[in-house]
């Protein structure tokens, strides 16, 4: 599956022709690409739609009754990766060479040249000298904020230094820009970790995005979360092997499409996290999990909710002697499902691994449904044509052959 790195230009996705969609749909306008690049970012776009995007689009608008839907929106996946491995002279911060490998590993997971990825359509990267405070805010609070749609999926990833600082009786956490100076650390010279929740929960930013994941691989990144993750066990999904038609499939997996925003932090608020020759320990474990290389409590579907993911990450980080314990927080303002609110509990955020059998099963049922709809359309057209009276203008029932009536 091809991808393309762009200079500022209009790019149309070939093959985007879902029912009810334009024959050729823009993934990003030339103007938007130029805005992103003006913030110092590089932009990579996928050239064709993904089955994961179709799946999430269908699950975001599931059918009400038994009938399978004829039209479904496509869910565009937008990924933002910010990696800061080099810091300006006089910063007081050591360079982090492993961040380069983290950025590459995460990029391959989200949008790979061969299509063996998580199906994101847009990959925006901001790195090193370009990851200044001005550029980060330009990207997140201007160019990208104005682009996001309700049916989009957002994946935000940050790898770099996390710094803690006393603030009266409490402590604040900061993510270091390329131009951050440790001695003059404040809300103008580094990104407060609390900003991540602000972005997620503020309707002026990304609150209305259906699903969003914010991943921080930085020391003390637990300061971005306000609550300790719960230990509730995962609730199993139905087996797709037992689902025989498209409409039933969508009704069986509506939980995957529920609104949810979650913050994943590599370490708790009191500890650093480590990196090795292959990059950050946390990023290594996260990418291995989501790429399907490990299958804890394998349900045969390649899909797990956040509790299984966090249990796995915590176990692996302890085994690697990492001092920090991963943390997770749901952003409460970002989900409105009435059942969850009435029960005063968090929703589920499901993670599909690359190559999940659930995706291929969905594709088979979707194509079968499209063929069924097309056959019905052709049958209806044929029946309608058969009911049209024949043309009698050139013949007579009573006149002689070839003569006048």
Tab-separated table of C-alpha atoms in Angstrom:
chain	number	residue	atom	x	y	z
A	1	UNK	CA	0.000	0.000	0.000
A	2	UNK	CA	1.689	3.153	-1.211
A	3	UNK	CA	2.357	6.279	0.766
A	4	UNK	CA	3.684	9.616	-0.360
A	5	UNK	CA	5.697	12.324	1.363
A	6	UNK	CA	4.605	15.723	0.175
A	7	UNK	CA	5.612	19.203	-0.494
A	8	UNK	CA	2.622	21.518	-0.388
A	9	UNK	CA	0.253	20.273	-3.087
A	10	UNK	CA	-3.299	19.104	-3.539
A	11	UNK	CA	-3.445	15.346	-3.191
A	12	UNK	CA	-6.492	13.261	-4.003
A	13	UNK	CA	-6.824	9.731	-2.740
A	14	UNK	CA	-7.265	7.299	-5.575
A	15	UNK	CA	-10.007	4.761	-5.008
A	16	UNK	CA	-11.937	6.607	-2.313
A	17	UNK	CA	-15.399	5.747	-3.570
A	18	UNK	CA	-17.473	4.603	-0.615
A	19	UNK	CA	-21.235	4.717	-1.032
A	20	UNK	CA	-22.392	8.269	-0.489
A	21	UNK	CA	-18.831	9.618	-0.827
A	22	UNK	CA	-17.292	11.655	-3.640
A	23	UNK	CA	-15.579	9.587	-6.310
A	24	UNK	CA	-12.294	11.287	-5.419
A	25	UNK	CA	-12.070	12.666	-1.889
A	26	UNK	CA	-9.398	15.016	-0.621
A	27	UNK	CA	-7.554	13.804	2.434
A	28	UNK	CA	-5.936	17.216	3.021
A	29	UNK	CA	-6.118	20.389	0.981
A	30	UNK	CA	-3.005	22.035	-0.384
A	31	UNK	CA	-3.651	24.946	1.956
A	32	UNK	CA	-3.765	22.665	5.025
A	33	UNK	CA	-0.581	20.860	4.022
A	34	UNK	CA	1.136	24.229	3.636
A	35	UNK	CA	-0.044	25.250	7.118
A	36	UNK	CA	1.327	22.060	8.663
A	37	UNK	CA	4.654	22.463	6.894
A	38	UNK	CA	4.827	26.105	7.987
A	39	UNK	CA	4.854	24.733	11.546
A	40	UNK	CA	8.041	22.808	10.729
A	41	UNK	CA	6.303	19.454	10.211
A	42	UNK	CA	6.720	16.842	7.509
A	43	UNK	CA	3.505	15.320	6.179
A	44	UNK	CA	3.021	11.816	4.793
A	45	UNK	CA	-0.290	10.766	3.248
A	46	UNK	CA	-1.648	7.363	2.323
A	47	UNK	CA	-2.755	6.973	-1.280
A	48	UNK	CA	-5.814	4.801	-0.730
A	49	UNK	CA	-8.372	4.114	1.945
A	50	UNK	CA	-7.809	1.394	4.539
A	51	UNK	CA	-10.051	-1.371	5.769
A	52	UNK	CA	-9.491	-0.109	9.320
A	53	UNK	CA	-10.800	3.310	8.310
A	54	UNK	CA	-13.880	1.676	6.810
A	55	UNK	CA	-14.344	-0.431	9.948
A	56	UNK	CA	-14.207	2.520	12.322
A	57	UNK	CA	-16.385	4.608	10.038
A	58	UNK	CA	-19.040	1.881	10.111
A	59	UNK	CA	-18.776	1.385	13.879
A	60	UNK	CA	-19.048	5.119	14.523
A	61	UNK	CA	-22.491	5.012	12.832
A	62	UNK	CA	-23.890	1.526	13.530
A	63	UNK	CA	-27.310	0.471	12.174
A	64	UNK	CA	-30.380	0.947	14.358
A	65	UNK	CA	-32.249	-2.179	13.280
A	66	UNK	CA	-31.501	-5.492	11.676
A	67	UNK	CA	-30.798	-4.147	8.200
A	68	UNK	CA	-27.190	-3.696	7.129
A	69	UNK	CA	-26.400	-0.080	6.255
A	70	UNK	CA	-25.977	0.819	2.598
A	71	UNK	CA	-23.834	3.872	3.312
A	72	UNK	CA	-21.167	4.511	5.947
A	73	UNK	CA	-18.685	7.320	6.483
A	74	UNK	CA	-14.958	6.711	6.328
A	75	UNK	CA	-12.993	7.398	9.510
A	76	UNK	CA	-9.795	9.259	8.695
A	77	UNK	CA	-6.858	8.451	10.954
A	78	UNK	CA	-4.480	11.323	11.755
A	79	UNK	CA	-1.250	10.615	13.624
A	80	UNK	CA	1.076	13.217	15.134
A	81	UNK	CA	4.581	12.241	16.205
A	82	UNK	CA	6.810	14.680	18.073
A	83	UNK	CA	10.304	13.456	18.850
A	84	UNK	CA	12.944	15.588	20.561
A	85	UNK	CA	16.334	13.911	20.717
A	86	UNK	CA	18.533	17.001	20.355
A	87	UNK	CA	18.460	20.097	22.520
A	88	UNK	CA	19.798	23.580	21.936
A	89	UNK	CA	23.171	24.578	23.406
A	90	UNK	CA	22.811	25.772	26.964
A	91	UNK	CA	19.614	23.831	27.519
A	92	UNK	CA	21.015	21.840	30.411
A	93	UNK	CA	19.420	18.735	28.878
A	94	UNK	CA	21.304	15.739	27.530
A	95	UNK	CA	20.568	14.535	24.012
A	96	UNK	CA	18.468	11.362	23.677
A	97	UNK	CA	19.753	9.411	20.654
A	98	UNK	CA	17.227	6.605	21.169
A	99	UNK	CA	14.332	8.924	20.358
A	100	UNK	CA	15.147	8.640	16.636
A	101	UNK	CA	14.457	4.911	16.787
A	102	UNK	CA	11.276	5.516	18.770
A	103	UNK	CA	10.013	7.902	16.110
A	104	UNK	CA	10.817	5.496	13.282
A	105	UNK	CA	9.226	2.538	15.054
A	106	UNK	CA	6.066	4.470	15.824
A	107	UNK	CA	5.886	5.843	12.283
A	108	UNK	CA	6.069	2.328	10.802
A	109	UNK	CA	3.348	1.169	13.180
A	110	UNK	CA	0.958	3.948	12.187
A	111	UNK	CA	1.610	4.288	8.447
A	112	UNK	CA	3.941	1.849	6.706
A	113	UNK	CA	4.894	1.670	3.039
A	114	UNK	CA	3.750	-1.937	2.759
A	115	UNK	CA	0.416	-1.379	4.519
A	116	UNK	CA	1.283	-3.526	7.558
A	117	UNK	CA	0.216	-0.835	9.984
A	118	UNK	CA	-2.653	0.520	12.060
A	119	UNK	CA	-4.328	2.225	9.128
A	120	UNK	CA	-3.698	5.901	9.757
A	121	UNK	CA	-4.063	8.089	6.679
A	122	UNK	CA	-2.055	11.148	7.693
A	123	UNK	CA	1.293	11.124	9.489
A	124	UNK	CA	2.599	14.462	10.765
A	125	UNK	CA	6.123	14.485	12.217
A	126	UNK	CA	7.863	17.252	14.127
A	127	UNK	CA	11.432	16.488	15.190
A	128	UNK	CA	14.525	17.897	16.870
A	129	UNK	CA	15.395	21.452	15.706
A	130	UNK	CA	11.889	21.833	14.299
A	131	UNK	CA	10.267	20.814	17.600
A	132	UNK	CA	10.461	24.290	19.138
A	133	UNK	CA	7.803	25.689	21.414
A	134	UNK	CA	6.453	27.961	18.687
A	135	UNK	CA	6.203	25.120	16.185
A	136	UNK	CA	4.518	22.679	18.574
A	137	UNK	CA	1.828	25.229	19.460
A	138	UNK	CA	1.492	26.266	15.819
A	139	UNK	CA	0.875	22.641	14.868
A	140	UNK	CA	-1.458	21.563	17.653
A	141	UNK	CA	-3.341	24.759	18.457
A	142	UNK	CA	-3.737	26.160	14.964
A	143	UNK	CA	-3.137	24.038	11.880
A	144	UNK	CA	-4.230	20.660	13.230
A	145	UNK	CA	-7.000	21.934	15.489
A	146	UNK	CA	-8.759	23.508	12.520
A	147	UNK	CA	-8.470	20.303	10.482
A	148	UNK	CA	-9.957	17.659	12.773
A	149	UNK	CA	-13.419	16.217	12.056
A	150	UNK	CA	-15.834	14.418	14.340
A	151	UNK	CA	-15.346	11.088	12.531
A	152	UNK	CA	-11.524	11.282	12.690
A	153	UNK	CA	-9.261	9.177	14.887
A	154	UNK	CA	-6.314	10.982	16.472
A	155	UNK	CA	-3.091	9.337	17.658
A	156	UNK	CA	-0.633	11.717	19.359
A	157	UNK	CA	2.840	10.541	20.378
A	158	UNK	CA	5.611	12.437	22.166
A	159	UNK	CA	9.102	11.096	22.895
A	160	UNK	CA	11.682	13.201	24.714
A	161	UNK	CA	12.604	14.626	28.090
A	162	UNK	CA	10.009	14.935	30.818
A	163	UNK	CA	10.867	17.313	33.667
A	164	UNK	CA	9.194	17.758	37.042
A	165	UNK	CA	9.177	20.960	39.043
A	166	UNK	CA	7.778	21.936	42.417
A	167	UNK	CA	4.838	24.301	42.260
A	168	UNK	CA	4.016	25.248	45.850
A	169	UNK	CA	2.755	22.143	47.610
A	170	UNK	CA	2.412	20.222	44.339
A	171	UNK	CA	4.563	19.297	41.361
A	172	UNK	CA	4.150	20.138	37.697
A	173	UNK	CA	5.381	18.142	34.758
A	174	UNK	CA	6.794	19.588	31.547
A	175	UNK	CA	7.688	18.174	28.138
A	176	UNK	CA	10.908	19.729	26.834
A	177	UNK	CA	11.013	21.434	23.432
A	178	UNK	CA	14.216	21.584	21.438
A	179	UNK	CA	14.724	25.134	22.741
A	180	UNK	CA	13.743	24.504	26.378
A	181	UNK	CA	16.245	25.683	28.991
A	182	UNK	CA	16.096	23.790	32.240
A	183	UNK	CA	17.091	26.787	34.368
A	184	UNK	CA	14.248	28.937	33.045
A	185	UNK	CA	11.558	26.281	33.007
A	186	UNK	CA	8.029	27.677	32.901
A	187	UNK	CA	4.783	27.456	30.960
A	188	UNK	CA	6.186	29.568	28.131
A	189	UNK	CA	9.449	27.688	27.638
A	190	UNK	CA	8.191	24.080	27.883
A	191	UNK	CA	4.875	22.290	27.396
A	192	UNK	CA	3.003	21.676	30.656
A	193	UNK	CA	1.907	18.051	30.733
A	194	UNK	CA	-1.529	19.226	31.816
A	195	UNK	CA	-1.896	20.703	28.324
A	196	UNK	CA	-2.454	17.193	26.948
A	197	UNK	CA	-5.704	16.857	28.880
A	198	UNK	CA	-6.655	20.426	27.977
A	199	UNK	CA	-6.297	19.614	24.274
A	200	UNK	CA	-8.351	16.452	24.675
A	201	UNK	CA	-11.182	17.885	26.784
A	202	UNK	CA	-11.572	21.365	25.277
A	203	UNK	CA	-14.255	21.705	22.569
A	204	UNK	CA	-12.052	24.397	21.052
A	205	UNK	CA	-9.403	21.767	20.349
A	206	UNK	CA	-9.976	18.004	20.028
A	207	UNK	CA	-12.910	17.153	22.317
A	208	UNK	CA	-15.250	16.453	19.404
A	209	UNK	CA	-12.922	13.924	17.771
A	210	UNK	CA	-14.592	10.550	18.252
A	211	UNK	CA	-11.518	8.698	19.533
A	212	UNK	CA	-8.106	9.984	20.541
A	213	UNK	CA	-5.011	8.369	22.053
A	214	UNK	CA	-2.254	10.523	23.588
A	215	UNK	CA	0.993	8.633	24.289
A	216	UNK	CA	3.844	10.199	26.260
A	217	UNK	CA	7.199	8.412	26.446
A	218	UNK	CA	8.953	10.744	28.861
A	219	UNK	CA	10.170	10.740	32.448
A	220	UNK	CA	7.565	11.662	35.073
A	221	UNK	CA	4.896	11.581	32.339
A	222	UNK	CA	2.396	10.310	34.899
A	223	UNK	CA	2.085	13.975	35.893
A	224	UNK	CA	-0.068	14.300	32.758
A	225	UNK	CA	-2.624	11.961	34.315
A	226	UNK	CA	-4.775	12.896	37.287
A	227	UNK	CA	-5.872	9.409	38.325
A	228	UNK	CA	-4.231	6.058	38.768
A	229	UNK	CA	-5.392	3.501	36.239
A	230	UNK	CA	-7.971	1.038	37.497
A	231	UNK	CA	-7.479	-2.706	37.623
A	232	UNK	CA	-10.825	-3.741	36.138
A	233	UNK	CA	-10.487	-6.870	34.042
A	234	UNK	CA	-11.267	-6.820	30.342
A	235	UNK	CA	-14.771	-7.633	29.174
A	236	UNK	CA	-14.558	-10.047	26.229
A	237	UNK	CA	-15.922	-9.269	22.794
A	238	UNK	CA	-17.910	-11.694	20.706
A	239	UNK	CA	-15.984	-13.923	18.317
A	240	UNK	CA	-16.215	-12.646	14.732
A	241	UNK	CA	-16.223	-16.268	13.583
A	242	UNK	CA	-19.742	-16.540	15.005
A	243	UNK	CA	-21.023	-13.491	13.096
A	244	UNK	CA	-22.506	-14.323	9.722
A	245	UNK	CA	-23.668	-11.041	8.198
A	246	UNK	CA	-22.576	-7.434	7.958
A	247	UNK	CA	-25.350	-5.837	10.011
A	248	UNK	CA	-24.926	-8.309	12.859
A	249	UNK	CA	-21.161	-7.746	12.806
A	250	UNK	CA	-21.587	-4.001	13.304
A	251	UNK	CA	-24.088	-4.484	16.114
A	252	UNK	CA	-21.788	-7.008	17.804
A	253	UNK	CA	-18.815	-4.622	17.891
A	254	UNK	CA	-20.408	-1.254	18.624
A	255	UNK	CA	-18.265	-1.016	21.788
A	256	UNK	CA	-15.168	-0.566	19.628
A	257	UNK	CA	-16.701	2.568	18.128
A	258	UNK	CA	-17.788	4.290	21.353
A	259	UNK	CA	-16.404	7.801	22.025
A	260	UNK	CA	-13.263	7.724	24.173
A	261	UNK	CA	-10.068	9.712	24.742
A	262	UNK	CA	-7.206	8.192	26.703
A	263	UNK	CA	-3.757	9.317	27.861
A	264	UNK	CA	-1.026	6.667	28.150
A	265	UNK	CA	2.099	7.649	30.095
A	266	UNK	CA	5.348	5.692	30.161
A	267	UNK	CA	6.033	6.357	33.858
A	268	UNK	CA	4.280	7.373	37.025
A	269	UNK	CA	4.606	10.886	38.413
A	270	UNK	CA	7.518	10.043	40.703
A	271	UNK	CA	9.857	8.137	38.399
A	272	UNK	CA	11.816	8.381	35.173
A	273	UNK	CA	11.590	5.942	32.305
A	274	UNK	CA	14.538	4.425	30.504
A	275	UNK	CA	15.819	4.012	26.994
A	276	UNK	CA	18.263	1.476	25.595
A	277	UNK	CA	20.159	1.042	22.302
A	278	UNK	CA	16.867	0.328	20.512
A	279	UNK	CA	15.008	3.294	21.976
A	280	UNK	CA	12.665	3.825	24.895
A	281	UNK	CA	11.599	0.711	26.798
A	282	UNK	CA	7.964	1.853	26.843
A	283	UNK	CA	7.779	2.535	23.107
A	284	UNK	CA	9.387	-0.826	22.355
A	285	UNK	CA	6.748	-2.672	24.337
A	286	UNK	CA	3.858	-0.605	22.992
A	287	UNK	CA	4.837	-1.068	19.341
A	288	UNK	CA	5.415	-4.793	19.817
A	289	UNK	CA	1.976	-5.162	21.364
A	290	UNK	CA	0.126	-3.170	18.711
A	291	UNK	CA	2.026	-4.833	15.866
A	292	UNK	CA	0.772	-8.232	17.045
A	293	UNK	CA	4.205	-9.579	17.992
A	294	UNK	CA	2.915	-10.431	21.459
A	295	UNK	CA	-0.552	-11.771	22.202
A	296	UNK	CA	-1.371	-11.647	25.926
A	297	UNK	CA	-4.662	-13.310	26.775
A	298	UNK	CA	-5.080	-13.965	23.063
A	299	UNK	CA	-8.743	-13.816	22.111
A	300	UNK	CA	-8.069	-14.810	18.529
A	301	UNK	CA	-9.217	-11.429	17.221
A	302	UNK	CA	-6.124	-9.264	17.658
A	303	UNK	CA	-8.116	-6.675	19.611
A	304	UNK	CA	-7.809	-5.780	23.299
A	305	UNK	CA	-9.149	-3.078	25.537
A	306	UNK	CA	-7.005	-0.676	27.527
A	307	UNK	CA	-6.851	-2.819	30.660
A	308	UNK	CA	-5.191	-5.753	28.907
A	309	UNK	CA	-2.787	-3.347	27.224
A	310	UNK	CA	-1.839	-1.665	30.495
A	311	UNK	CA	-1.440	-4.960	32.346
A	312	UNK	CA	0.931	-6.142	29.644
A	313	UNK	CA	2.950	-2.915	29.566
A	314	UNK	CA	3.264	-2.806	33.356
A	315	UNK	CA	4.441	-6.412	33.551
A	316	UNK	CA	7.000	-5.959	30.795
A	317	UNK	CA	8.369	-2.690	32.186
A	318	UNK	CA	8.865	-4.285	35.603
A	319	UNK	CA	10.620	-7.229	33.976
A	320	UNK	CA	12.967	-4.761	32.251
A	321	UNK	CA	13.740	-3.146	35.620
A	322	UNK	CA	12.239	0.156	34.538
A	323	UNK	CA	11.646	2.346	37.593
A	324	UNK	CA	8.486	4.001	36.302
A	325	UNK	CA	5.125	2.285	36.134
A	326	UNK	CA	2.930	3.078	33.099
A	327	UNK	CA	-0.188	5.130	33.784
A	328	UNK	CA	-3.497	5.598	32.007
A	329	UNK	CA	-6.277	8.158	32.249
A	330	UNK	CA	-9.567	8.577	30.449
A	331	UNK	CA	-10.414	12.184	29.759
A	332	UNK	CA	-13.844	12.428	31.334
A	333	UNK	CA	-15.249	15.155	29.125
A	334	UNK	CA	-14.467	13.238	25.979
A	335	UNK	CA	-17.037	10.464	26.249
A	336	UNK	CA	-20.776	10.880	26.583
A	337	UNK	CA	-22.171	7.371	26.384
A	338	UNK	CA	-25.169	7.456	28.729
A	339	UNK	CA	-24.620	3.941	30.054
A	340	UNK	CA	-21.101	4.724	31.204
A	341	UNK	CA	-22.184	7.981	32.805
A	342	UNK	CA	-25.116	6.409	34.637
A	343	UNK	CA	-22.863	3.646	35.973
A	344	UNK	CA	-20.119	6.147	36.856
A	345	UNK	CA	-17.468	4.105	35.119
A	346	UNK	CA	-15.014	4.527	32.309
A	347	UNK	CA	-15.729	3.275	28.797
A	348	UNK	CA	-13.507	0.850	26.944
A	349	UNK	CA	-10.848	1.984	24.496
A	350	UNK	CA	-10.075	-0.891	22.175
A	351	UNK	CA	-6.763	-1.338	20.395
A	352	UNK	CA	-6.550	-3.374	17.198
A	353	UNK	CA	-3.205	-4.912	16.325
A	354	UNK	CA	-1.914	-4.891	12.767
A	355	UNK	CA	-3.275	-7.870	10.859
A	356	UNK	CA	-6.157	-8.400	13.291
A	357	UNK	CA	-8.499	-11.179	12.035
A	358	UNK	CA	-11.364	-8.861	12.993
A	359	UNK	CA	-10.369	-6.528	10.162
A	360	UNK	CA	-10.277	-9.241	7.499
A	361	UNK	CA	-13.602	-10.646	8.716
A	362	UNK	CA	-15.151	-7.190	8.466
A	363	UNK	CA	-13.761	-6.802	4.940
A	364	UNK	CA	-15.292	-10.095	3.812
A	365	UNK	CA	-18.718	-9.247	5.235
A	366	UNK	CA	-18.613	-5.698	3.887
A	367	UNK	CA	-17.832	-6.886	0.361
A	368	UNK	CA	-20.578	-9.522	0.568
A	369	UNK	CA	-23.015	-6.811	1.661
A	370	UNK	CA	-21.968	-4.562	-1.224
A	371	UNK	CA	-22.474	-7.414	-3.698
A	372	UNK	CA	-25.901	-8.093	-2.216
A	373	UNK	CA	-26.886	-4.438	-2.522
A	374	UNK	CA	-25.596	-4.263	-6.084
A	375	UNK	CA	-27.508	-7.404	-7.054
A	376	UNK	CA	-30.663	-5.916	-5.538
A	377	UNK	CA	-30.081	-2.659	-7.398
A	378	UNK	CA	-29.626	-4.431	-10.726
A	379	UNK	CA	-32.714	-6.564	-10.137
A	380	UNK	CA	-34.748	-3.482	-9.328
A	381	UNK	CA	-33.484	-1.721	-12.455
A	382	UNK	CA	-34.354	-4.749	-14.615
A	383	UNK	CA	-37.845	-5.020	-13.145
A	384	UNK	CA	-38.434	-1.318	-13.665
A	385	UNK	CA	-37.274	-1.548	-17.294
A	386	UNK	CA	-39.594	-4.501	-17.946
A	387	UNK	CA	-42.579	-2.434	-16.841
A	388	UNK	CA	-41.943	0.373	-19.394
A	389	UNK	CA	-44.434	0.115	-22.374
A	390	UNK	CA	-42.858	-0.706	-25.742
A	391	UNK	CA	-42.473	1.902	-28.488
A	392	UNK	CA	-45.534	1.572	-30.906
A	393	UNK	CA	-44.910	4.668	-32.994
A	394	UNK	CA	-43.679	2.737	-36.079
A	395	UNK	CA	-46.320	0.011	-36.371
A	396	UNK	CA	-50.072	-0.358	-36.664
A	397	UNK	CA	-52.350	-3.103	-35.439
A	398	UNK	CA	-54.852	-2.616	-38.336
A	399	UNK	CA	-53.099	-0.914	-41.269
A	400	UNK	CA	-51.322	-2.780	-44.115
A	401	UNK	CA	-47.668	-3.532	-43.748
A	402	UNK	CA	-45.632	-0.463	-44.507
A	403	UNK	CA	-48.812	1.636	-45.135
A	404	UNK	CA	-50.590	4.409	-43.369
A	405	UNK	CA	-53.160	3.794	-40.643
